[in-house]
Amino acid sequence: MPLVSMNGILAAAAKEGYAVGAFNPVDYASMKAIMCAAEEENAPVILQTSAKTVRYYGHETLAMWMRELAEQSAIPAVLHLDHGKELEMIRRCIETGWTSVMIDASHLPFEQNLAMSREVVDMATAAGVGVEAELGEIVGVEEDISVSEEDAHLADPDKAEIFCRELELGVFAPAIGTGHGFYKGTPKVDFDLIEEIYGRTATPLALHGGTGLSDDIIQRCIRSGCAKINISTHLKHAFVDGFSNYHKTNPDDYEPLKVLGAQFEVMKQLLREKIRQFGGSGKGRQLAAVL
Ligand code: 13P
């Protein structure tokens, strides 16, 4: 089926109490692994490209790969831009076939963040494309920009309410205590804040920094209002380890397609596990029929 906007699938997930996995592919094989995992789990799925990945391959190539994979599939899939910071890149994504974009102006003062996010919402809505926007600053490294523990701050619920009232968002990303990359200790996730923000905004929430969270934290986040869970670092590790571990155990095998096959299986198994954990399994085709 054609790629779909994120708004419909997240509204359904929020209503039914599960979360849609949002995974960051780094090449065609990882895109295909995400689509195969979602297909086998019969789950809706979000493929989110980092701005770095878009710069590496170019808009047209990524959009073409993704359109082809989605057309061969019967489950709803979204092509989303993760942490878009430049209006020009976002505009090109909308023009070339992304069905959802994130504007991350969270480093700017509130009014400027709101104004820049509004500009993206206007541009995207006219093209039928969904929008994610961020408030507060999420700790860790994303797009080579590092936010330290001292600089990170959680989203303010009053500002969150204004932000979501002013903007028509498909999904809202407030900083809630999670961070990008593997955690060094147990993260202090503020579940009360998630509940309060979801209660006051009635907008499905995105959980950034999904790598390394315990199942208990994941389930509490979903119950509190998170309908999109982002996983990037864990998939990157499966990508590299899947390849190198095969070579370590089969040092004389120089048949690239066998190495790629092993890497693909490692990624797909991880992705299937995550989709099941987030509760999306079995929802895909049924949802496709009503979108
Ligand atoms: P991780 O790299 O921690 O999985 O976070 C991914 C993310 O939130 C992308 O926006």
PDB file of C-alpha atoms and ligand atoms in Angstrom:
ATOM      1  CA  MET A   1       0.000   0.000   0.000  1.00  0.00           C
ATOM      2  CA  PRO A   2       1.174   3.614  -0.405  1.00  0.00           C
ATOM      3  CA  LEU A   3       2.993   5.269   2.489  1.00  0.00           C
ATOM      4  CA  VAL A   4       0.598   6.783   5.046  1.00  0.00           C
ATOM      5  CA  SER A   5       0.691   9.860   7.276  1.00  0.00           C
ATOM      6  CA  MET A   6       1.566   9.261  10.917  1.00  0.00           C
ATOM      7  CA  ASN A   7      -1.540  10.986  12.293  1.00  0.00           C
ATOM      8  CA  GLY A   8      -4.063   8.190  11.650  1.00  0.00           C
ATOM      9  CA  ILE A   9      -1.946   5.329  12.913  1.00  0.00           C
ATOM     10  CA  LEU A  10      -0.919   7.136  16.095  1.00  0.00           C
ATOM     11  CA  ALA A  11      -4.468   8.213  16.854  1.00  0.00           C
ATOM     12  CA  ALA A  12      -5.498   4.542  16.584  1.00  0.00           C
ATOM     13  CA  ALA A  13      -2.557   3.372  18.731  1.00  0.00           C
ATOM     14  CA  ALA A  14      -3.297   5.966  21.446  1.00  0.00           C
ATOM     15  CA  LYS A  15      -6.966   4.957  21.477  1.00  0.00           C
ATOM     16  CA  GLU A  16      -6.211   1.242  21.737  1.00  0.00           C
ATOM     17  CA  GLY A  17      -3.324   1.593  24.216  1.00  0.00           C
ATOM     18  CA  TYR A  18      -0.313   0.400  22.260  1.00  0.00           C
ATOM     19  CA  ALA A  19       2.682   2.149  20.675  1.00  0.00           C
ATOM     20  CA  VAL A  20       3.993   2.123  17.129  1.00  0.00           C
ATOM     21  CA  GLY A  21       7.717   1.379  16.787  1.00  0.00           C
ATOM     22  CA  ALA A  22       9.683   4.134  15.045  1.00  0.00           C
ATOM     23  CA  PHE A  23      13.005   2.790  13.821  1.00  0.00           C
ATOM     24  CA  ASN A  24      15.936   4.588  12.152  1.00  0.00           C
ATOM     25  CA  PRO A  25      17.187   2.735   9.044  1.00  0.00           C
ATOM     26  CA  VAL A  26      20.699   3.474   7.791  1.00  0.00           C
ATOM     27  CA  ASP A  27      20.546   1.786   4.357  1.00  0.00           C
ATOM     28  CA  TYR A  28      18.256  -0.208   2.068  1.00  0.00           C
ATOM     29  CA  ALA A  29      18.820  -3.485   3.980  1.00  0.00           C
ATOM     30  CA  SER A  30      17.833  -1.978   7.324  1.00  0.00           C
ATOM     31  CA  MET A  31      14.761  -0.395   5.701  1.00  0.00           C
ATOM     32  CA  LYS A  32      13.821  -3.790   4.304  1.00  0.00           C
ATOM     33  CA  ALA A  33      14.429  -5.467   7.681  1.00  0.00           C
ATOM     34  CA  ILE A  34      12.056  -2.969   9.339  1.00  0.00           C
ATOM     35  CA  MET A  35       9.371  -3.566   6.695  1.00  0.00           C
ATOM     36  CA  CYS A  36       9.781  -7.377   6.876  1.00  0.00           C
ATOM     37  CA  ALA A  37       9.591  -7.365  10.673  1.00  0.00           C
ATOM     38  CA  ALA A  38       6.425  -5.221  10.585  1.00  0.00           C
ATOM     39  CA  GLU A  39       4.930  -7.422   7.866  1.00  0.00           C
ATOM     40  CA  GLU A  40       5.640 -10.624   9.829  1.00  0.00           C
ATOM     41  CA  GLU A  41       4.204  -9.064  12.987  1.00  0.00           C
ATOM     42  CA  ASN A  42       1.294  -7.570  11.004  1.00  0.00           C
ATOM     43  CA  ALA A  43       1.955  -4.208  12.646  1.00  0.00           C
ATOM     44  CA  PRO A  44       1.930  -0.564  11.580  1.00  0.00           C
ATOM     45  CA  VAL A  45       5.426   0.887  11.522  1.00  0.00           C
ATOM     46  CA  ILE A  46       7.348   4.173  11.248  1.00  0.00           C
ATOM     47  CA  LEU A  47      10.642   4.385   9.371  1.00  0.00           C
ATOM     48  CA  GLN A  48      12.395   7.541  10.445  1.00  0.00           C
ATOM     49  CA  THR A  49      15.435   8.848   8.673  1.00  0.00           C
ATOM     50  CA  SER A  50      17.900  11.057  10.508  1.00  0.00           C
ATOM     51  CA  ALA A  51      18.906  14.250   8.699  1.00  0.00           C
ATOM     52  CA  LYS A  52      22.416  12.739   8.501  1.00  0.00           C
ATOM     53  CA  THR A  53      21.073   9.727   6.595  1.00  0.00           C
ATOM     54  CA  VAL A  54      19.127  12.016   4.247  1.00  0.00           C
ATOM     55  CA  ARG A  55      22.313  13.979   3.501  1.00  0.00           C
ATOM     56  CA  TYR A  56      24.245  10.737   2.921  1.00  0.00           C
ATOM     57  CA  TYR A  57      21.897   9.152   0.337  1.00  0.00           C
ATOM     58  CA  GLY A  58      19.891  12.130  -0.896  1.00  0.00           C
ATOM     59  CA  HIS A  59      16.116  12.628  -0.684  1.00  0.00           C
ATOM     60  CA  GLU A  60      15.175  10.908  -3.956  1.00  0.00           C
ATOM     61  CA  THR A  61      17.030   7.657  -3.265  1.00  0.00           C
ATOM     62  CA  LEU A  62      15.568   7.174   0.206  1.00  0.00           C
ATOM     63  CA  ALA A  63      12.055   8.067  -0.936  1.00  0.00           C
ATOM     64  CA  MET A  64      12.306   5.681  -3.901  1.00  0.00           C
ATOM     65  CA  TRP A  65      13.509   2.750  -1.716  1.00  0.00           C
ATOM     66  CA  MET A  66      10.775   3.410   0.781  1.00  0.00           C
ATOM     67  CA  ARG A  67       7.970   3.791  -1.773  1.00  0.00           C
ATOM     68  CA  GLU A  68       8.976   0.517  -3.396  1.00  0.00           C
ATOM     69  CA  LEU A  69       9.056  -1.384  -0.094  1.00  0.00           C
ATOM     70  CA  ALA A  70       5.727   0.076   1.046  1.00  0.00           C
ATOM     71  CA  GLU A  71       4.010  -0.722  -2.279  1.00  0.00           C
ATOM     72  CA  GLN A  72       4.941  -4.403  -1.875  1.00  0.00           C
ATOM     73  CA  SER A  73       3.504  -4.501   1.629  1.00  0.00           C
ATOM     74  CA  ALA A  74      -0.014  -4.654   3.071  1.00  0.00           C
ATOM     75  CA  ILE A  75       0.746  -2.940   6.382  1.00  0.00           C
ATOM     76  CA  PRO A  76       0.617   0.834   6.983  1.00  0.00           C
ATOM     77  CA  ALA A  77       4.116   2.356   6.924  1.00  0.00           C
ATOM     78  CA  VAL A  78       5.187   5.953   7.470  1.00  0.00           C
ATOM     79  CA  LEU A  79       8.308   7.642   6.117  1.00  0.00           C
ATOM     80  CA  HIS A  80       9.214  10.186   8.787  1.00  0.00           C
ATOM     81  CA  LEU A  81      12.055  12.704   9.142  1.00  0.00           C
ATOM     82  CA  ASP A  82      13.592  12.464  12.631  1.00  0.00           C
ATOM     83  CA  HIS A  83      14.893  15.668  14.307  1.00  0.00           C
ATOM     84  CA  GLY A  84      14.609  17.997  11.300  1.00  0.00           C
ATOM     85  CA  LYS A  85      16.324  21.254  12.189  1.00  0.00           C
ATOM     86  CA  GLU A  86      16.546  22.981   8.819  1.00  0.00           C
ATOM     87  CA  LEU A  87      13.436  24.272   7.054  1.00  0.00           C
ATOM     88  CA  GLU A  88      14.969  23.624   3.632  1.00  0.00           C
ATOM     89  CA  MET A  89      15.588  19.942   4.355  1.00  0.00           C
ATOM     90  CA  ILE A  90      12.048  19.589   5.737  1.00  0.00           C
ATOM     91  CA  ARG A  91      10.594  21.270   2.652  1.00  0.00           C
ATOM     92  CA  ARG A  92      12.498  18.873   0.345  1.00  0.00           C
ATOM     93  CA  CYS A  93      11.293  15.876   2.375  1.00  0.00           C
ATOM     94  CA  ILE A  94       7.691  17.015   1.962  1.00  0.00           C
ATOM     95  CA  GLU A  95       8.204  17.523  -1.781  1.00  0.00           C
ATOM     96  CA  THR A  96       9.919  14.173  -2.377  1.00  0.00           C
ATOM     97  CA  GLY A  97       7.495  11.870  -0.544  1.00  0.00           C
ATOM     98  CA  TRP A  98       8.035  11.818   3.244  1.00  0.00           C
ATOM     99  CA  THR A  99       4.624  11.387   4.848  1.00  0.00           C
ATOM    100  CA  SER A 100       5.637  12.848   8.196  1.00  0.00           C
ATOM    101  CA  VAL A 101       8.315  15.278   9.412  1.00  0.00           C
ATOM    102  CA  MET A 102       9.732  16.300  12.771  1.00  0.00           C
ATOM    103  CA  ILE A 103      10.701  19.881  13.433  1.00  0.00           C
ATOM    104  CA  ASP A 104      13.115  20.014  16.334  1.00  0.00           C
ATOM    105  CA  ALA A 105      13.502  23.640  17.359  1.00  0.00           C
ATOM    106  CA  SER A 106      13.672  22.658  21.045  1.00  0.00           C
ATOM    107  CA  HIS A 107      17.026  24.427  21.499  1.00  0.00           C
ATOM    108  CA  LEU A 108      15.344  27.784  20.768  1.00  0.00           C
ATOM    109  CA  PRO A 109      13.402  29.936  23.274  1.00  0.00           C
ATOM    110  CA  PHE A 110       9.729  28.923  23.541  1.00  0.00           C
ATOM    111  CA  GLU A 111       8.259  31.625  21.253  1.00  0.00           C
ATOM    112  CA  GLN A 112      10.823  30.933  18.530  1.00  0.00           C
ATOM    113  CA  ASN A 113      10.302  27.169  18.822  1.00  0.00           C
ATOM    114  CA  LEU A 114       6.564  27.749  18.465  1.00  0.00           C
ATOM    115  CA  ALA A 115       6.979  30.057  15.454  1.00  0.00           C
ATOM    116  CA  MET A 116       9.333  27.704  13.602  1.00  0.00           C
ATOM    117  CA  SER A 117       7.152  24.678  14.382  1.00  0.00           C
ATOM    118  CA  ARG A 118       4.099  26.614  13.146  1.00  0.00           C
ATOM    119  CA  GLU A 119       5.842  27.314   9.860  1.00  0.00           C
ATOM    120  CA  VAL A 120       6.448  23.568   9.402  1.00  0.00           C
ATOM    121  CA  VAL A 121       2.883  22.657  10.393  1.00  0.00           C
ATOM    122  CA  ASP A 122       1.509  25.092   7.774  1.00  0.00           C
ATOM    123  CA  MET A 123       3.801  23.745   5.064  1.00  0.00           C
ATOM    124  CA  ALA A 124       3.189  20.067   5.936  1.00  0.00           C
ATOM    125  CA  THR A 125      -0.570  20.274   6.494  1.00  0.00           C
ATOM    126  CA  ALA A 126      -1.055  21.774   3.028  1.00  0.00           C
ATOM    127  CA  ALA A 127       0.647  18.652   1.618  1.00  0.00           C
ATOM    128  CA  GLY A 128      -1.235  16.150   3.829  1.00  0.00           C
ATOM    129  CA  VAL A 129       1.941  15.380   5.795  1.00  0.00           C
ATOM    130  CA  GLY A 130       1.926  14.900   9.592  1.00  0.00           C
ATOM    131  CA  VAL A 131       4.182  16.788  12.018  1.00  0.00           C
ATOM    132  CA  GLU A 132       6.071  15.990  15.223  1.00  0.00           C
ATOM    133  CA  ALA A 133       7.537  18.849  17.290  1.00  0.00           C
ATOM    134  CA  GLU A 134       9.644  18.870  20.462  1.00  0.00           C
ATOM    135  CA  LEU A 135       9.559  20.830  23.704  1.00  0.00           C
ATOM    136  CA  GLY A 136      12.203  20.714  26.447  1.00  0.00           C
ATOM    137  CA  GLU A 137      15.638  19.305  25.645  1.00  0.00           C
ATOM    138  CA  ILE A 138      16.366  15.583  25.500  1.00  0.00           C
ATOM    139  CA  VAL A 139      19.733  14.504  26.893  1.00  0.00           C
ATOM    140  CA  GLY A 140      22.293  12.679  24.678  1.00  0.00           C
ATOM    141  CA  VAL A 141      23.723  12.942  21.171  1.00  0.00           C
ATOM    142  CA  GLU A 142      21.458  13.317  18.162  1.00  0.00           C
ATOM    143  CA  GLU A 143      22.551  14.633  14.755  1.00  0.00           C
ATOM    144  CA  ASP A 144      26.037  15.258  16.182  1.00  0.00           C
ATOM    145  CA  ILE A 145      24.512  17.728  18.650  1.00  0.00           C
ATOM    146  CA  SER A 146      25.188  16.750  22.213  1.00  0.00           C
ATOM    147  CA  VAL A 147      22.853  17.851  25.020  1.00  0.00           C
ATOM    148  CA  SER A 148      24.524  17.399  28.414  1.00  0.00           C
ATOM    149  CA  GLU A 149      22.732  16.401  31.642  1.00  0.00           C
ATOM    150  CA  GLU A 150      23.075  20.009  32.857  1.00  0.00           C
ATOM    151  CA  ASP A 151      21.579  21.510  29.681  1.00  0.00           C
ATOM    152  CA  ALA A 152      18.750  18.999  29.336  1.00  0.00           C
ATOM    153  CA  HIS A 153      15.437  20.113  30.796  1.00  0.00           C
ATOM    154  CA  LEU A 154      12.048  18.483  30.985  1.00  0.00           C
ATOM    155  CA  ALA A 155       9.034  19.942  29.199  1.00  0.00           C
ATOM    156  CA  ASP A 156       6.910  22.384  31.179  1.00  0.00           C
ATOM    157  CA  PRO A 157       3.240  21.213  31.217  1.00  0.00           C
ATOM    158  CA  ASP A 158       1.824  24.773  30.933  1.00  0.00           C
ATOM    159  CA  LYS A 159       3.978  25.461  27.889  1.00  0.00           C
ATOM    160  CA  ALA A 160       3.164  22.007  26.493  1.00  0.00           C
ATOM    161  CA  GLU A 161      -0.549  22.829  26.667  1.00  0.00           C
ATOM    162  CA  ILE A 162      -0.075  26.141  24.818  1.00  0.00           C
ATOM    163  CA  PHE A 163       2.256  24.497  22.277  1.00  0.00           C
ATOM    164  CA  CYS A 164      -0.235  21.757  21.387  1.00  0.00           C
ATOM    165  CA  ARG A 165      -3.207  24.138  21.393  1.00  0.00           C
ATOM    166  CA  GLU A 166      -1.442  26.427  18.922  1.00  0.00           C
ATOM    167  CA  LEU A 167      -0.187  23.643  16.658  1.00  0.00           C
ATOM    168  CA  GLU A 168      -1.992  20.802  14.946  1.00  0.00           C
ATOM    169  CA  LEU A 169       0.482  17.996  15.669  1.00  0.00           C
ATOM    170  CA  GLY A 170       0.258  14.319  14.736  1.00  0.00           C
ATOM    171  CA  VAL A 171       2.597  13.594  17.637  1.00  0.00           C
ATOM    172  CA  PHE A 172       4.241  15.667  20.355  1.00  0.00           C
ATOM    173  CA  ALA A 173       7.736  15.018  21.764  1.00  0.00           C
ATOM    174  CA  PRO A 174       8.109  16.507  25.255  1.00  0.00           C
ATOM    175  CA  ALA A 175      11.361  15.838  27.156  1.00  0.00           C
ATOM    176  CA  ILE A 176      10.270  13.468  29.947  1.00  0.00           C
ATOM    177  CA  GLY A 177      13.553  12.161  31.360  1.00  0.00           C
ATOM    178  CA  THR A 178      14.654   9.716  28.652  1.00  0.00           C
ATOM    179  CA  GLY A 179      17.794  10.282  26.547  1.00  0.00           C
ATOM    180  CA  HIS A 180      19.391   9.222  23.266  1.00  0.00           C
ATOM    181  CA  GLY A 181      21.900   6.344  23.332  1.00  0.00           C
ATOM    182  CA  PHE A 182      22.425   3.521  25.864  1.00  0.00           C
ATOM    183  CA  TYR A 183      21.765   4.591  29.490  1.00  0.00           C
ATOM    184  CA  LYS A 184      24.625   4.611  31.983  1.00  0.00           C
ATOM    185  CA  GLY A 185      22.285   4.068  34.958  1.00  0.00           C
ATOM    186  CA  THR A 186      18.516   3.793  35.360  1.00  0.00           C
ATOM    187  CA  PRO A 187      16.887   6.823  33.689  1.00  0.00           C
ATOM    188  CA  LYS A 188      14.586   8.978  35.826  1.00  0.00           C
ATOM    189  CA  VAL A 189      11.490   8.927  33.665  1.00  0.00           C
ATOM    190  CA  ASP A 190       8.808  11.292  34.937  1.00  0.00           C
ATOM    191  CA  PHE A 191       5.613   9.247  34.477  1.00  0.00           C
ATOM    192  CA  ASP A 192       3.469  11.847  36.263  1.00  0.00           C
ATOM    193  CA  LEU A 193       4.695  14.460  33.798  1.00  0.00           C
ATOM    194  CA  ILE A 194       3.853  12.207  30.832  1.00  0.00           C
ATOM    195  CA  GLU A 195       0.339  11.671  32.215  1.00  0.00           C
ATOM    196  CA  GLU A 196      -0.181  15.343  32.927  1.00  0.00           C
ATOM    197  CA  ILE A 197       1.036  16.419  29.479  1.00  0.00           C
ATOM    198  CA  TYR A 198      -1.050  13.782  27.700  1.00  0.00           C
ATOM    199  CA  GLY A 199      -4.086  14.706  29.797  1.00  0.00           C
ATOM    200  CA  ARG A 200      -3.732  18.400  29.008  1.00  0.00           C
ATOM    201  CA  THR A 201      -2.768  18.128  25.309  1.00  0.00           C
ATOM    202  CA  ALA A 202      -4.753  15.046  24.175  1.00  0.00           C
ATOM    203  CA  THR A 203      -1.983  14.592  21.575  1.00  0.00           C
ATOM    204  CA  PRO A 204      -0.234  11.212  21.125  1.00  0.00           C
ATOM    205  CA  LEU A 205       3.264  11.446  22.611  1.00  0.00           C
ATOM    206  CA  ALA A 206       6.608  10.321  21.191  1.00  0.00           C
ATOM    207  CA  LEU A 207       9.080   8.552  23.478  1.00  0.00           C
ATOM    208  CA  HIS A 208      12.596   9.463  22.365  1.00  0.00           C
ATOM    209  CA  GLY A 209      15.543   7.385  23.566  1.00  0.00           C
ATOM    210  CA  GLY A 210      13.853   3.972  23.497  1.00  0.00           C
ATOM    211  CA  THR A 211      17.149   2.038  23.463  1.00  0.00           C
ATOM    212  CA  GLY A 212      17.910   0.291  26.739  1.00  0.00           C
ATOM    213  CA  LEU A 213      14.681   1.080  28.607  1.00  0.00           C
ATOM    214  CA  SER A 214      13.355  -1.758  30.786  1.00  0.00           C
ATOM    215  CA  ASP A 215      10.093  -3.415  29.853  1.00  0.00           C
ATOM    216  CA  ASP A 216       8.513  -1.936  32.995  1.00  0.00           C
ATOM    217  CA  ILE A 217       9.431   1.621  31.910  1.00  0.00           C
ATOM    218  CA  ILE A 218       8.236   0.997  28.341  1.00  0.00           C
ATOM    219  CA  GLN A 219       4.844  -0.345  29.507  1.00  0.00           C
ATOM    220  CA  ARG A 220       4.345   2.527  31.974  1.00  0.00           C
ATOM    221  CA  CYS A 221       5.200   5.061  29.251  1.00  0.00           C
ATOM    222  CA  ILE A 222       2.654   3.488  26.897  1.00  0.00           C
ATOM    223  CA  ARG A 223      -0.003   3.493  29.638  1.00  0.00           C
ATOM    224  CA  SER A 224       0.779   7.158  30.367  1.00  0.00           C
ATOM    225  CA  GLY A 225       0.279   8.326  26.751  1.00  0.00           C
ATOM    226  CA  CYS A 226       3.293   7.431  24.581  1.00  0.00           C
ATOM    227  CA  ALA A 227       2.075   6.099  21.231  1.00  0.00           C
ATOM    228  CA  LYS A 228       5.365   6.293  19.272  1.00  0.00           C
ATOM    229  CA  ILE A 229       8.568   4.723  20.586  1.00  0.00           C
ATOM    230  CA  ASN A 230      11.878   5.627  18.921  1.00  0.00           C
ATOM    231  CA  ILE A 231      14.677   3.088  18.605  1.00  0.00           C
ATOM    232  CA  SER A 232      17.877   4.037  16.828  1.00  0.00           C
ATOM    233  CA  THR A 233      20.999   3.075  18.811  1.00  0.00           C
ATOM    234  CA  HIS A 234      19.921  -0.536  19.409  1.00  0.00           C
ATOM    235  CA  LEU A 235      19.305  -1.043  15.685  1.00  0.00           C
ATOM    236  CA  LYS A 236      22.700   0.491  14.840  1.00  0.00           C
ATOM    237  CA  HIS A 237      24.313  -2.059  17.164  1.00  0.00           C
ATOM    238  CA  ALA A 238      22.407  -4.934  15.542  1.00  0.00           C
ATOM    239  CA  PHE A 239      23.523  -3.625  12.124  1.00  0.00           C
ATOM    240  CA  VAL A 240      27.236  -3.566  13.010  1.00  0.00           C
ATOM    241  CA  ASP A 241      27.317  -6.581  15.368  1.00  0.00           C
ATOM    242  CA  GLY A 242      25.180  -8.708  13.013  1.00  0.00           C
ATOM    243  CA  PHE A 243      27.796  -8.233  10.312  1.00  0.00           C
ATOM    244  CA  SER A 244      30.955  -8.476  12.405  1.00  0.00           C
ATOM    245  CA  ASN A 245      29.831 -11.404  14.582  1.00  0.00           C
ATOM    246  CA  TYR A 246      29.089 -13.485  11.481  1.00  0.00           C
ATOM    247  CA  HIS A 247      32.585 -12.770  10.227  1.00  0.00           C
ATOM    248  CA  LYS A 248      34.149 -13.605  13.600  1.00  0.00           C
ATOM    249  CA  THR A 249      32.452 -17.016  13.671  1.00  0.00           C
ATOM    250  CA  ASN A 250      32.984 -17.660   9.922  1.00  0.00           C
ATOM    251  CA  PRO A 251      36.370 -16.035   9.216  1.00  0.00           C
ATOM    252  CA  ASP A 252      36.872 -17.862   5.897  1.00  0.00           C
ATOM    253  CA  ASP A 253      33.466 -16.992   4.434  1.00  0.00           C
ATOM    254  CA  TYR A 254      33.842 -14.111   2.003  1.00  0.00           C
ATOM    255  CA  GLU A 255      30.455 -14.520   0.334  1.00  0.00           C
ATOM    256  CA  PRO A 256      28.990 -11.034   0.969  1.00  0.00           C
ATOM    257  CA  LEU A 257      25.376 -12.080   0.507  1.00  0.00           C
ATOM    258  CA  LYS A 258      25.706 -14.630   3.334  1.00  0.00           C
ATOM    259  CA  VAL A 259      27.157 -11.977   5.638  1.00  0.00           C
ATOM    260  CA  LEU A 260      24.378  -9.555   4.664  1.00  0.00           C
ATOM    261  CA  GLY A 261      21.794 -12.301   5.205  1.00  0.00           C
ATOM    262  CA  ALA A 262      23.073 -12.924   8.734  1.00  0.00           C
ATOM    263  CA  GLN A 263      23.066  -9.194   9.492  1.00  0.00           C
ATOM    264  CA  PHE A 264      19.507  -8.903   8.131  1.00  0.00           C
ATOM    265  CA  GLU A 265      18.247 -11.723  10.404  1.00  0.00           C
ATOM    266  CA  VAL A 266      19.805 -10.133  13.517  1.00  0.00           C
ATOM    267  CA  MET A 267      18.123  -6.798  12.723  1.00  0.00           C
ATOM    268  CA  LYS A 268      14.777  -8.387  11.903  1.00  0.00           C
ATOM    269  CA  GLN A 269      14.672 -10.432  15.117  1.00  0.00           C
ATOM    270  CA  LEU A 270      15.389  -7.343  17.233  1.00  0.00           C
ATOM    271  CA  LEU A 271      12.721  -5.343  15.385  1.00  0.00           C
ATOM    272  CA  ARG A 272      10.097  -8.076  15.757  1.00  0.00           C
ATOM    273  CA  GLU A 273      10.830  -8.267  19.481  1.00  0.00           C
ATOM    274  CA  LYS A 274      10.412  -4.477  19.854  1.00  0.00           C
ATOM    275  CA  ILE A 275       7.180  -4.370  17.846  1.00  0.00           C
ATOM    276  CA  ARG A 276       5.728  -7.180  20.035  1.00  0.00           C
ATOM    277  CA  GLN A 277       6.886  -5.439  23.220  1.00  0.00           C
ATOM    278  CA  PHE A 278       5.173  -2.179  22.169  1.00  0.00           C
ATOM    279  CA  GLY A 279       1.902  -4.046  21.512  1.00  0.00           C
ATOM    280  CA  GLY A 280       1.589  -3.335  17.769  1.00  0.00           C
ATOM    281  CA  SER A 281       1.488  -6.962  16.585  1.00  0.00           C
ATOM    282  CA  GLY A 282      -1.718  -8.009  14.812  1.00  0.00           C
ATOM    283  CA  LYS A 283      -2.939  -4.426  14.232  1.00  0.00           C
ATOM    284  CA  GLY A 284      -1.515  -3.730  10.766  1.00  0.00           C
ATOM    285  CA  ARG A 285      -3.903  -5.033   8.098  1.00  0.00           C
ATOM    286  CA  GLN A 286      -7.027  -4.213  10.105  1.00  0.00           C
ATOM    287  CA  LEU A 287      -5.773  -0.631  10.481  1.00  0.00           C
ATOM    288  CA  ALA A 288      -4.822  -0.447   6.784  1.00  0.00           C
ATOM    289  CA  ALA A 289      -8.452  -1.180   5.898  1.00  0.00           C
ATOM    290  CA  VAL A 290      -9.768   1.909   7.737  1.00  0.00           C
ATOM    291  CA  LEU A 291      -7.074   4.462   6.865  1.00  0.00           C
TER     292      LEU A 291
HETATM  293  P1  13P B   1      17.945   5.873  20.828  1.00  0.00           P
HETATM  294  O1  13P B   1      19.117   6.105  19.912  1.00  0.00           O
HETATM  295  O2  13P B   1      18.292   6.012  22.257  1.00  0.00           O
HETATM  296  O3  13P B   1      17.265   4.585  20.515  1.00  0.00           O
HETATM  297  O4  13P B   1      16.889   7.047  20.558  1.00  0.00           O
HETATM  298  C1  13P B   1      16.334   7.160  19.287  1.00  0.00           C
HETATM  299  C2  13P B   1      15.573   8.420  19.131  1.00  0.00           C
HETATM  300  O5  13P B   1      14.920   8.892  20.028  1.00  0.00           O
HETATM  301  C3  13P B   1      15.626   9.037  17.796  1.00  0.00           C
HETATM  302  O6  13P B   1      14.987  10.275  17.767  1.00  0.00           O
END
